[in-house]
N, CA, C and O atoms as a MOPAC input file, in Angstrom:
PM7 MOZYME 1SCF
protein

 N    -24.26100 1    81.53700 1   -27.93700 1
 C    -24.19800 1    80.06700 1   -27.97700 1
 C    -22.90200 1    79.63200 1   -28.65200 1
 O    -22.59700 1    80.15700 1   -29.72300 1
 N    -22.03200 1    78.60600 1   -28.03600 1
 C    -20.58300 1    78.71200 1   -28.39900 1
 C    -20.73000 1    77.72400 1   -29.60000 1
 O    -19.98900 1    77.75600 1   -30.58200 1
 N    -21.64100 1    76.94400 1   -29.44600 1
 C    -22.13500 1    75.82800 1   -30.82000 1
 C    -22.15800 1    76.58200 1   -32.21200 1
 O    -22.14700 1    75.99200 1   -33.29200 1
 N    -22.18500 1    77.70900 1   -32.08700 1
 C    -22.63000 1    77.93600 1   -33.29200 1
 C    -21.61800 1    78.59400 1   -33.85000 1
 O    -21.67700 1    78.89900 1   -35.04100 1
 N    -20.11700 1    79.03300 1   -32.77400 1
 C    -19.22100 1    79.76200 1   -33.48700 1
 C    -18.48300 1    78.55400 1   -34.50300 1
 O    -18.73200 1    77.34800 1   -34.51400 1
 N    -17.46400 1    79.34200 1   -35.37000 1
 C    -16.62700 1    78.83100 1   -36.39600 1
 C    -15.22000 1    79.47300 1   -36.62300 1
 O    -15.36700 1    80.69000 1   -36.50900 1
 N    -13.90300 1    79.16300 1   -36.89900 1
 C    -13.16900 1    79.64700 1   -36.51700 1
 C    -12.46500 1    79.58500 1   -37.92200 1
 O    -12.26800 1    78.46500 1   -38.39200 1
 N    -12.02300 1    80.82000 1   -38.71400 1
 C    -11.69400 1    81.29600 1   -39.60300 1
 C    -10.31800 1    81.72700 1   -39.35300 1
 O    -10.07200 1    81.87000 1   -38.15500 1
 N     -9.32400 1    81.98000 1   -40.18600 1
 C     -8.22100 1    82.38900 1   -40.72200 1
 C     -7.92100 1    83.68800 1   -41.57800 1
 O     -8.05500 1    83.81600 1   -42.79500 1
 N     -7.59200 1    84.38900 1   -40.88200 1
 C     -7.96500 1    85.56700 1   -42.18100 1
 C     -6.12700 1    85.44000 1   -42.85100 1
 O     -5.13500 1    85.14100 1   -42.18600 1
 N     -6.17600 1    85.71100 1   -44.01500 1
 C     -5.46400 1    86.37300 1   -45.09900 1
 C     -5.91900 1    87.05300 1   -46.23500 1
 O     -6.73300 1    86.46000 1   -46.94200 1
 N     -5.48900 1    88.38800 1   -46.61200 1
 C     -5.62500 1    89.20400 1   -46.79100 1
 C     -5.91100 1    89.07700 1   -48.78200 1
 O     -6.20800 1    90.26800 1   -48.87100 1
 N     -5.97300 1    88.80100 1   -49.59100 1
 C     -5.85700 1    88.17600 1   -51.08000 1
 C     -5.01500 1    89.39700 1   -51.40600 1
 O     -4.36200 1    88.97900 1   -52.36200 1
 N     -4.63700 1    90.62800 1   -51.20200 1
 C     -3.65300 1    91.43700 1   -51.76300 1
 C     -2.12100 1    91.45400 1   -51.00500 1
 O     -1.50600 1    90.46300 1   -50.61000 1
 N     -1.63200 1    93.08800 1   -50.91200 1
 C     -0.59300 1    92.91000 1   -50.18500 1
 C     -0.69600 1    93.34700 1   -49.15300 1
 O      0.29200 1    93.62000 1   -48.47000 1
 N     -1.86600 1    93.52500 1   -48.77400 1
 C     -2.04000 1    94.26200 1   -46.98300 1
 C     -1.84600 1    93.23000 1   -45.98200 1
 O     -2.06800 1    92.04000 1   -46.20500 1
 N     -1.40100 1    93.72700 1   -44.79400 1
 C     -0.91800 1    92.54500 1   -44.14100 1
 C     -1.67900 1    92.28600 1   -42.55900 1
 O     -1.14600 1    92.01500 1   -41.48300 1
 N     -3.54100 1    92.54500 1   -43.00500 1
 C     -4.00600 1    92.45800 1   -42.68700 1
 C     -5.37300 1    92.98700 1   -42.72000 1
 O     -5.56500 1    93.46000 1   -43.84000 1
 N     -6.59100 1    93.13200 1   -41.83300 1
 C     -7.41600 1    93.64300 1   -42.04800 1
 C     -8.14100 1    94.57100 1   -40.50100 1
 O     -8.21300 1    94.21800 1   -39.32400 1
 N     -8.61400 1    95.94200 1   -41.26400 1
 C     -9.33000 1    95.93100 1   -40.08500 1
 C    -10.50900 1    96.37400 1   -39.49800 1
 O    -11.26900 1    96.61900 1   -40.43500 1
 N    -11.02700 1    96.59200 1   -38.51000 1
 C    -12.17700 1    95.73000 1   -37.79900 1
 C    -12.85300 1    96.41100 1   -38.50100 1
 O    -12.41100 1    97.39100 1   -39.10100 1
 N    -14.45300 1    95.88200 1   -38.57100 1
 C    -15.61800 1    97.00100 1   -39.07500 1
 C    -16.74200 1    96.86300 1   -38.01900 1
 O    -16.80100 1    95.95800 1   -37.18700 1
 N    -17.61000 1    97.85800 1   -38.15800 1
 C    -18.42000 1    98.25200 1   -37.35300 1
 C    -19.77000 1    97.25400 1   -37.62900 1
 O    -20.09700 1    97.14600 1   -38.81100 1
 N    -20.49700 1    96.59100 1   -36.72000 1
 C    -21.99300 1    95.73500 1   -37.63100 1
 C    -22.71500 1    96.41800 1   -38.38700 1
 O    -23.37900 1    97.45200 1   -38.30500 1
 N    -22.32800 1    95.21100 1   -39.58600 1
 C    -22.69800 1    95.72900 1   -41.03000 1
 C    -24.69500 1    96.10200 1   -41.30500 1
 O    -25.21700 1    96.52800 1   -42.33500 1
 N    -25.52000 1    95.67000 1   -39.70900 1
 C    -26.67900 1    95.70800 1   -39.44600 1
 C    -26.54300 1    97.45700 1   -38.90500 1
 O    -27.58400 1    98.03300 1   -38.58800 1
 N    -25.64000 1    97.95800 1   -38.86100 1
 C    -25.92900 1    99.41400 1   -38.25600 1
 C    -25.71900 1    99.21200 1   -36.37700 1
 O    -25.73600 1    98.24900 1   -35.61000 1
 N    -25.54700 1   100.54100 1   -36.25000 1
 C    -25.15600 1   100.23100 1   -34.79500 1
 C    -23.66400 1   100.66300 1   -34.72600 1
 O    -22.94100 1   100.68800 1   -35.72200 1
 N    -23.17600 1   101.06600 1   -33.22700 1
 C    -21.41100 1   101.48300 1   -33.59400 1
 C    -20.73000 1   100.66600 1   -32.29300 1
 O    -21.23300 1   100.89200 1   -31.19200 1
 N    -20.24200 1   100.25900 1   -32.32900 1
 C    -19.40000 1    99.51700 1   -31.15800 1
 C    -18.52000 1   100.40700 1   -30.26500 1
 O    -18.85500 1   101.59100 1   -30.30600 1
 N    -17.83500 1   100.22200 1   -29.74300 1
 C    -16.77900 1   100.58400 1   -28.32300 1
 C    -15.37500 1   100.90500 1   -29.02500 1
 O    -15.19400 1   101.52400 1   -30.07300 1
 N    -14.46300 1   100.34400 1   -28.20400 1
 C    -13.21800 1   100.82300 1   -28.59900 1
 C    -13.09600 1    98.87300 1   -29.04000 1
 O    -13.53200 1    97.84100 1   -28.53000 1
 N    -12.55700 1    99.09700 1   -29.80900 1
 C    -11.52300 1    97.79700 1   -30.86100 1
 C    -10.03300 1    97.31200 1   -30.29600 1
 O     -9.12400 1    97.99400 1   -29.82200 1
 N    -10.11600 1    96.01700 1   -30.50100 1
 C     -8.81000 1    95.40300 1   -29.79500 1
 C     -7.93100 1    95.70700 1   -31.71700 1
 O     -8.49600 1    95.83500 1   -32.80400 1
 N     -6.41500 1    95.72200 1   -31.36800 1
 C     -5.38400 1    95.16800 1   -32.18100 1
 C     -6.39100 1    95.04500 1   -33.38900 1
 O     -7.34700 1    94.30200 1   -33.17200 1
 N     -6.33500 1    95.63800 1   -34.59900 1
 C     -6.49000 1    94.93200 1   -36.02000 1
 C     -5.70900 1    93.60200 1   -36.71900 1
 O     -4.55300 1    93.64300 1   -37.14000 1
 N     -6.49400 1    92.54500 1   -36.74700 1
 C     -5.91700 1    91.01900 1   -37.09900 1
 C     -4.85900 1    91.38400 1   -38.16800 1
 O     -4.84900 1    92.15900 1   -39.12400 1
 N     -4.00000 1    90.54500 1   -37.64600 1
 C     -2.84800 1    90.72600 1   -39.07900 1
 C     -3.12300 1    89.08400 1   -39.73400 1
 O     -3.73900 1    88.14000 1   -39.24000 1
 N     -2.26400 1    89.23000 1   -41.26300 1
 C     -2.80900 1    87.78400 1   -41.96900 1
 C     -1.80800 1    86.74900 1   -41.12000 1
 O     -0.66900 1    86.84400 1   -40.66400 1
 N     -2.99400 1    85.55100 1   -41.15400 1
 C     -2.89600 1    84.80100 1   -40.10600 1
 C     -3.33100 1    84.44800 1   -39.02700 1
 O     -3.11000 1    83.31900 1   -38.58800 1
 N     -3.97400 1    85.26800 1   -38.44500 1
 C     -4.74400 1    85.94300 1   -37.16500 1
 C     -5.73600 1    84.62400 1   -37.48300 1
 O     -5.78200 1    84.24500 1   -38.65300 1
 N     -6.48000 1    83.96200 1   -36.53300 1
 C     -7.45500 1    83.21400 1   -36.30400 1
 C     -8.74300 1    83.91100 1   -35.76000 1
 O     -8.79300 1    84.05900 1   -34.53900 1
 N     -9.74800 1    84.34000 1   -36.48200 1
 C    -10.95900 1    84.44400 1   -35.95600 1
 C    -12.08200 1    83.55800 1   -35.67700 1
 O    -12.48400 1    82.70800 1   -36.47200 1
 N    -12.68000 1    83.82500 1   -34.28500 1
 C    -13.67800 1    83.20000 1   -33.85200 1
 C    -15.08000 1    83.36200 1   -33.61200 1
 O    -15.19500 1    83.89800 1   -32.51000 1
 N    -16.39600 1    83.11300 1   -34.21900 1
 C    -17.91800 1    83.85900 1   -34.06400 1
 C    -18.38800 1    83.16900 1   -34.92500 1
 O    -17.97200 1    82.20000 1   -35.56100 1
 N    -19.38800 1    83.79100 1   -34.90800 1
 C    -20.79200 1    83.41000 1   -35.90500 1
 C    -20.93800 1    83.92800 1   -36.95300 1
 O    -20.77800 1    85.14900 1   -36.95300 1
 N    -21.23300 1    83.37700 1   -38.04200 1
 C    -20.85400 1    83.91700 1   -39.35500 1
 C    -22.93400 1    84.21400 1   -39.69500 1
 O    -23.78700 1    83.50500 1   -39.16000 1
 N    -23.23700 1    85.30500 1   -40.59500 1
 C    -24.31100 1    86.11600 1   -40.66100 1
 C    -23.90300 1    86.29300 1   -42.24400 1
 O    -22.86200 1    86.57000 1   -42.84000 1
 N    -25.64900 1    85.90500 1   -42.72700 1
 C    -25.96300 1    86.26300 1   -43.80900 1
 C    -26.78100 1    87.39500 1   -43.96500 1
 O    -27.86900 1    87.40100 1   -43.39000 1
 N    -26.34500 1    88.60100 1   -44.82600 1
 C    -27.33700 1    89.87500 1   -44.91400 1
 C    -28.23400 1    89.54100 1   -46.23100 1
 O    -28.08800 1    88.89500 1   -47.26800 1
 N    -29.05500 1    90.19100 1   -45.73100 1
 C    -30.84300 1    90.55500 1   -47.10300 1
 C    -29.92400 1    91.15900 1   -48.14400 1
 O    -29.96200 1    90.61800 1   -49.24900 1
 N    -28.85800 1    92.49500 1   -47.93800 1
 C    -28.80200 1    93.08400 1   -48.62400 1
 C    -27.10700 1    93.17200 1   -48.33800 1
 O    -26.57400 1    92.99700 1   -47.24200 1
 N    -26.66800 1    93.37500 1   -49.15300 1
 C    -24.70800 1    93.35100 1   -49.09000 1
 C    -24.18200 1    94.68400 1   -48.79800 1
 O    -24.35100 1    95.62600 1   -49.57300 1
 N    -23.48800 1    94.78600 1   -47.59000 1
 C    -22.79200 1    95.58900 1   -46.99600 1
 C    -21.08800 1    95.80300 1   -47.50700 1
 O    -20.32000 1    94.84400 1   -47.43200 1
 N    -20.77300 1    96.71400 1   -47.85400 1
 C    -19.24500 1    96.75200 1   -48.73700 1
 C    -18.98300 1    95.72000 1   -49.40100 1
 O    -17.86600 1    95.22700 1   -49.24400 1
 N    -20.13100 1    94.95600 1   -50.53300 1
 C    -20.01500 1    94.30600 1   -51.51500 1
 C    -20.54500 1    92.49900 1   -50.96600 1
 O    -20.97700 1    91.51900 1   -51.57400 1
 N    -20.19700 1    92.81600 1   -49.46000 1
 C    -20.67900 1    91.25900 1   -49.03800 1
 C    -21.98500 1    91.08200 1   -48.31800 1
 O    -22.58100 1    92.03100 1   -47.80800 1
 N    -22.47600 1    89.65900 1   -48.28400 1
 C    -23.38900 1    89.48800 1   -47.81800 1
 C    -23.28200 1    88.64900 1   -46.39300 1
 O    -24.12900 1    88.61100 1   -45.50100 1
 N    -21.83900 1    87.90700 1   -46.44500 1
 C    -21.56600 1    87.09200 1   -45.64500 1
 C    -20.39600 1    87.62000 1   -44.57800 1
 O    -19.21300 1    87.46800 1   -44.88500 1
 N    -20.77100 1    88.24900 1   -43.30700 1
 C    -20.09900 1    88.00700 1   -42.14700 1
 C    -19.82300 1    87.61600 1   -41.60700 1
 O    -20.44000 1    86.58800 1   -41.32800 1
 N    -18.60400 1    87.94100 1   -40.82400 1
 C    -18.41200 1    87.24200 1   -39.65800 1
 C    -18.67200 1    88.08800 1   -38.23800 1
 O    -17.78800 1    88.80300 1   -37.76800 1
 N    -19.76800 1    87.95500 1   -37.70900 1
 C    -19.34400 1    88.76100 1   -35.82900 1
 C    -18.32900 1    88.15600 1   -35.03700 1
 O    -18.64900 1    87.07000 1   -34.55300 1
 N    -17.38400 1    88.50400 1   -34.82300 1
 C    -16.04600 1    88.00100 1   -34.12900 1
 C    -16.33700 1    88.28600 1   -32.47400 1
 O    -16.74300 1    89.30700 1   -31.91900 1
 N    -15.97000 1    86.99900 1   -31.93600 1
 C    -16.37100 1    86.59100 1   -30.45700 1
 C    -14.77800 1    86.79800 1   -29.44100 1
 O    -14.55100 1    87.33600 1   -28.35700 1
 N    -14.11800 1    86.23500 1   -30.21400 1
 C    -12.33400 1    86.37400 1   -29.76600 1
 C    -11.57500 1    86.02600 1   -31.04500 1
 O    -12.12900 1    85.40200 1   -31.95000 1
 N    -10.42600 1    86.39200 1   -31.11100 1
 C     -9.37400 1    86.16700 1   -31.62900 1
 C     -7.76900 1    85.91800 1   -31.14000 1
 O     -7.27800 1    86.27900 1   -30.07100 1
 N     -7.21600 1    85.31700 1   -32.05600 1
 C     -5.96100 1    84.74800 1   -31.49900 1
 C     -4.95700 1    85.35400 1   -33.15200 1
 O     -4.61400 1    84.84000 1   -34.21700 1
 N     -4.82200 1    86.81700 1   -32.41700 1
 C     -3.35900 1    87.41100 1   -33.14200 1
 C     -2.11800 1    86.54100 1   -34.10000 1
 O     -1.46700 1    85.63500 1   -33.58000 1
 N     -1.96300 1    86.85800 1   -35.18500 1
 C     -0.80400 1    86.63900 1   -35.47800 1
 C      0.41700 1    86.01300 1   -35.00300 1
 O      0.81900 1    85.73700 1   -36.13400 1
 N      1.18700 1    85.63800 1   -34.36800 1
 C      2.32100 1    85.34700 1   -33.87400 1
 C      2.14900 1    84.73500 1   -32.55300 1
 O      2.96700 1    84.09600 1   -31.89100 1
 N      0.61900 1    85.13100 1   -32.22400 1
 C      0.18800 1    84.91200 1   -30.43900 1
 C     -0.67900 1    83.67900 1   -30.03400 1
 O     -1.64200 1    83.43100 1   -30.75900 1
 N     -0.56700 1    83.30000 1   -29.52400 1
 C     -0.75600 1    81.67700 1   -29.22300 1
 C     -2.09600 1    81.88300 1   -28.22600 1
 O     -2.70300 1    80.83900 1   -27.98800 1
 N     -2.40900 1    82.61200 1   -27.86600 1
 C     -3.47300 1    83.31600 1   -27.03300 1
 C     -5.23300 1    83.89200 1   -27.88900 1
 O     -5.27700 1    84.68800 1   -28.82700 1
 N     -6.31200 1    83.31800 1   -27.32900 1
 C     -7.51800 1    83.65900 1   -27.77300 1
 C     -7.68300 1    85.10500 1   -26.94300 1
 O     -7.69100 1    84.88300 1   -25.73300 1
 N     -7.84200 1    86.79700 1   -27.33100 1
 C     -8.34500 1    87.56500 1   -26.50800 1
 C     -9.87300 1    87.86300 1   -27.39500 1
 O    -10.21300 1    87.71200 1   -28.56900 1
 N    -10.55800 1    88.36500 1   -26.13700 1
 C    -12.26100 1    89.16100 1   -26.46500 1
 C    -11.94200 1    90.33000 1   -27.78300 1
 O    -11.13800 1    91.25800 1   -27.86700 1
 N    -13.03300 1    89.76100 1   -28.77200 1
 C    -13.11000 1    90.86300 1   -29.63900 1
 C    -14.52000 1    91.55700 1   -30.30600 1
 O    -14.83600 1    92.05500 1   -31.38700 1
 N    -15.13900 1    91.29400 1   -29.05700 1
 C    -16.69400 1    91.96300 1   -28.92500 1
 C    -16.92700 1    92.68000 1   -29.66200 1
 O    -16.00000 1    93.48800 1   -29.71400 1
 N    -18.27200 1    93.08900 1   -30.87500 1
 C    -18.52300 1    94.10600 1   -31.19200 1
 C    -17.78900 1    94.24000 1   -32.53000 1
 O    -18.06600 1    95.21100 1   -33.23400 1
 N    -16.94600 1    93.41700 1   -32.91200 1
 C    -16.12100 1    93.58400 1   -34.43400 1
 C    -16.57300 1    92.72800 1   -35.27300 1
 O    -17.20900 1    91.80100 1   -34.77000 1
 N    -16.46300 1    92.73200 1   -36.30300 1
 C    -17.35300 1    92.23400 1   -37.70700 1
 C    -16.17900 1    92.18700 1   -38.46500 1
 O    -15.36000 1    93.09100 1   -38.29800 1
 N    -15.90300 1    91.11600 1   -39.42900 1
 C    -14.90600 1    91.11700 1   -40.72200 1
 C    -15.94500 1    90.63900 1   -41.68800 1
 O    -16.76300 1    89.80800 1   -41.29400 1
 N    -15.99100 1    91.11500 1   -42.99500 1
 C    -16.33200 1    90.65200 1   -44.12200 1
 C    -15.42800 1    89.53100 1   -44.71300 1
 O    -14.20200 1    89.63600 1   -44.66800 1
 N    -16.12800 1    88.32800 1   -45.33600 1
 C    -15.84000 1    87.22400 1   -45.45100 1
 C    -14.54800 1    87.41400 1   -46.87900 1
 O    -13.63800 1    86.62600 1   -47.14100 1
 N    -14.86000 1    88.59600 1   -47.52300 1
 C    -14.09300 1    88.78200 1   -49.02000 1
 C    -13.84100 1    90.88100 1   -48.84200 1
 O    -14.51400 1    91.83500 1   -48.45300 1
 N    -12.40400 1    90.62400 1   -49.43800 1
 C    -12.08400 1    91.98700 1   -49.60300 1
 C    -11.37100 1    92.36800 1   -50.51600 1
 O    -10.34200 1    93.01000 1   -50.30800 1
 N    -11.84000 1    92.00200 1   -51.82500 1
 C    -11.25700 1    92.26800 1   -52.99300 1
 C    -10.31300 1    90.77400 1   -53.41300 1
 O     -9.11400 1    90.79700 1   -53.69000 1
 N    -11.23800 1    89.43400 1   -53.37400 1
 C    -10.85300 1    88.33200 1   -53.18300 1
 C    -11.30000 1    87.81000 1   -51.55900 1
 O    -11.65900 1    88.50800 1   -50.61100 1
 N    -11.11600 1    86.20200 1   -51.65000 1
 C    -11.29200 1    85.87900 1   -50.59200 1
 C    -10.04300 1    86.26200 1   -49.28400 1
 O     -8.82300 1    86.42900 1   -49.30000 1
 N    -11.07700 1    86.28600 1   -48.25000 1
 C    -10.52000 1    86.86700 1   -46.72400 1
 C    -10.48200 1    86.30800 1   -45.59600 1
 O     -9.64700 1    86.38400 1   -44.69400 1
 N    -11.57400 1    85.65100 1   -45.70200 1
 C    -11.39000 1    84.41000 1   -44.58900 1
 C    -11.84900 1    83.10500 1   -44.59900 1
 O    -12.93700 1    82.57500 1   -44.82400 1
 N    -10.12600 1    82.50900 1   -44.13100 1
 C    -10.36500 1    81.23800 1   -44.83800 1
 C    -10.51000 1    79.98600 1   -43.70200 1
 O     -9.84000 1    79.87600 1   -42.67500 1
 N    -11.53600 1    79.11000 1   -44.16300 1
 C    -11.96000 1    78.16900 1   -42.90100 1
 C    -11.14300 1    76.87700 1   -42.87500 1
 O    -11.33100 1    76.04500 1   -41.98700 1

């Protein structure tokens, strides 16, 4: 349901110059992965609250498409998950 996506910004709170993808933090393994978002990158999906915190968070994002760094273009990014914080905040709305 496209109503329910939200479209986030990732930057990175250290010096990495980006982040990348994780597998659903519910278990389960996905396919092959587009490009890892660099900071800046616009993500798009439904953001998911867990019972229990997965690499420190509780709050996901399932990513639907994204629009790269430098790229003016939304591509499919099925199956990828970013955590909302990664040692500081990560994605910003």
């Amino acid at each position: 349901n496209m109503s329910d996506m939200q479209t986030f910004t990732l930057k990175h709170p250290g010096s990495c110059s980006g982040m990348f993808w994780r597998e659903d933090p519910r278990g389960g393994k996905a396919g092959s992965k587009p490009d890892w978002p660099r900071n800046g990158a616009v993500l798009k999906g439904k953001v998911h609250v867990l019972d229990k915190p997965v690499e420190g968070n509780k709050q996901w994002l399932e990513v639907v498409e994204y629009c790269q760094a430098g790229s003016s273009s939304f591509v499919p990014a099925g199956g990828c998950w970013m955590p909302f914080e990664q040692g500081g905040k990560l994605l910003h709305s």
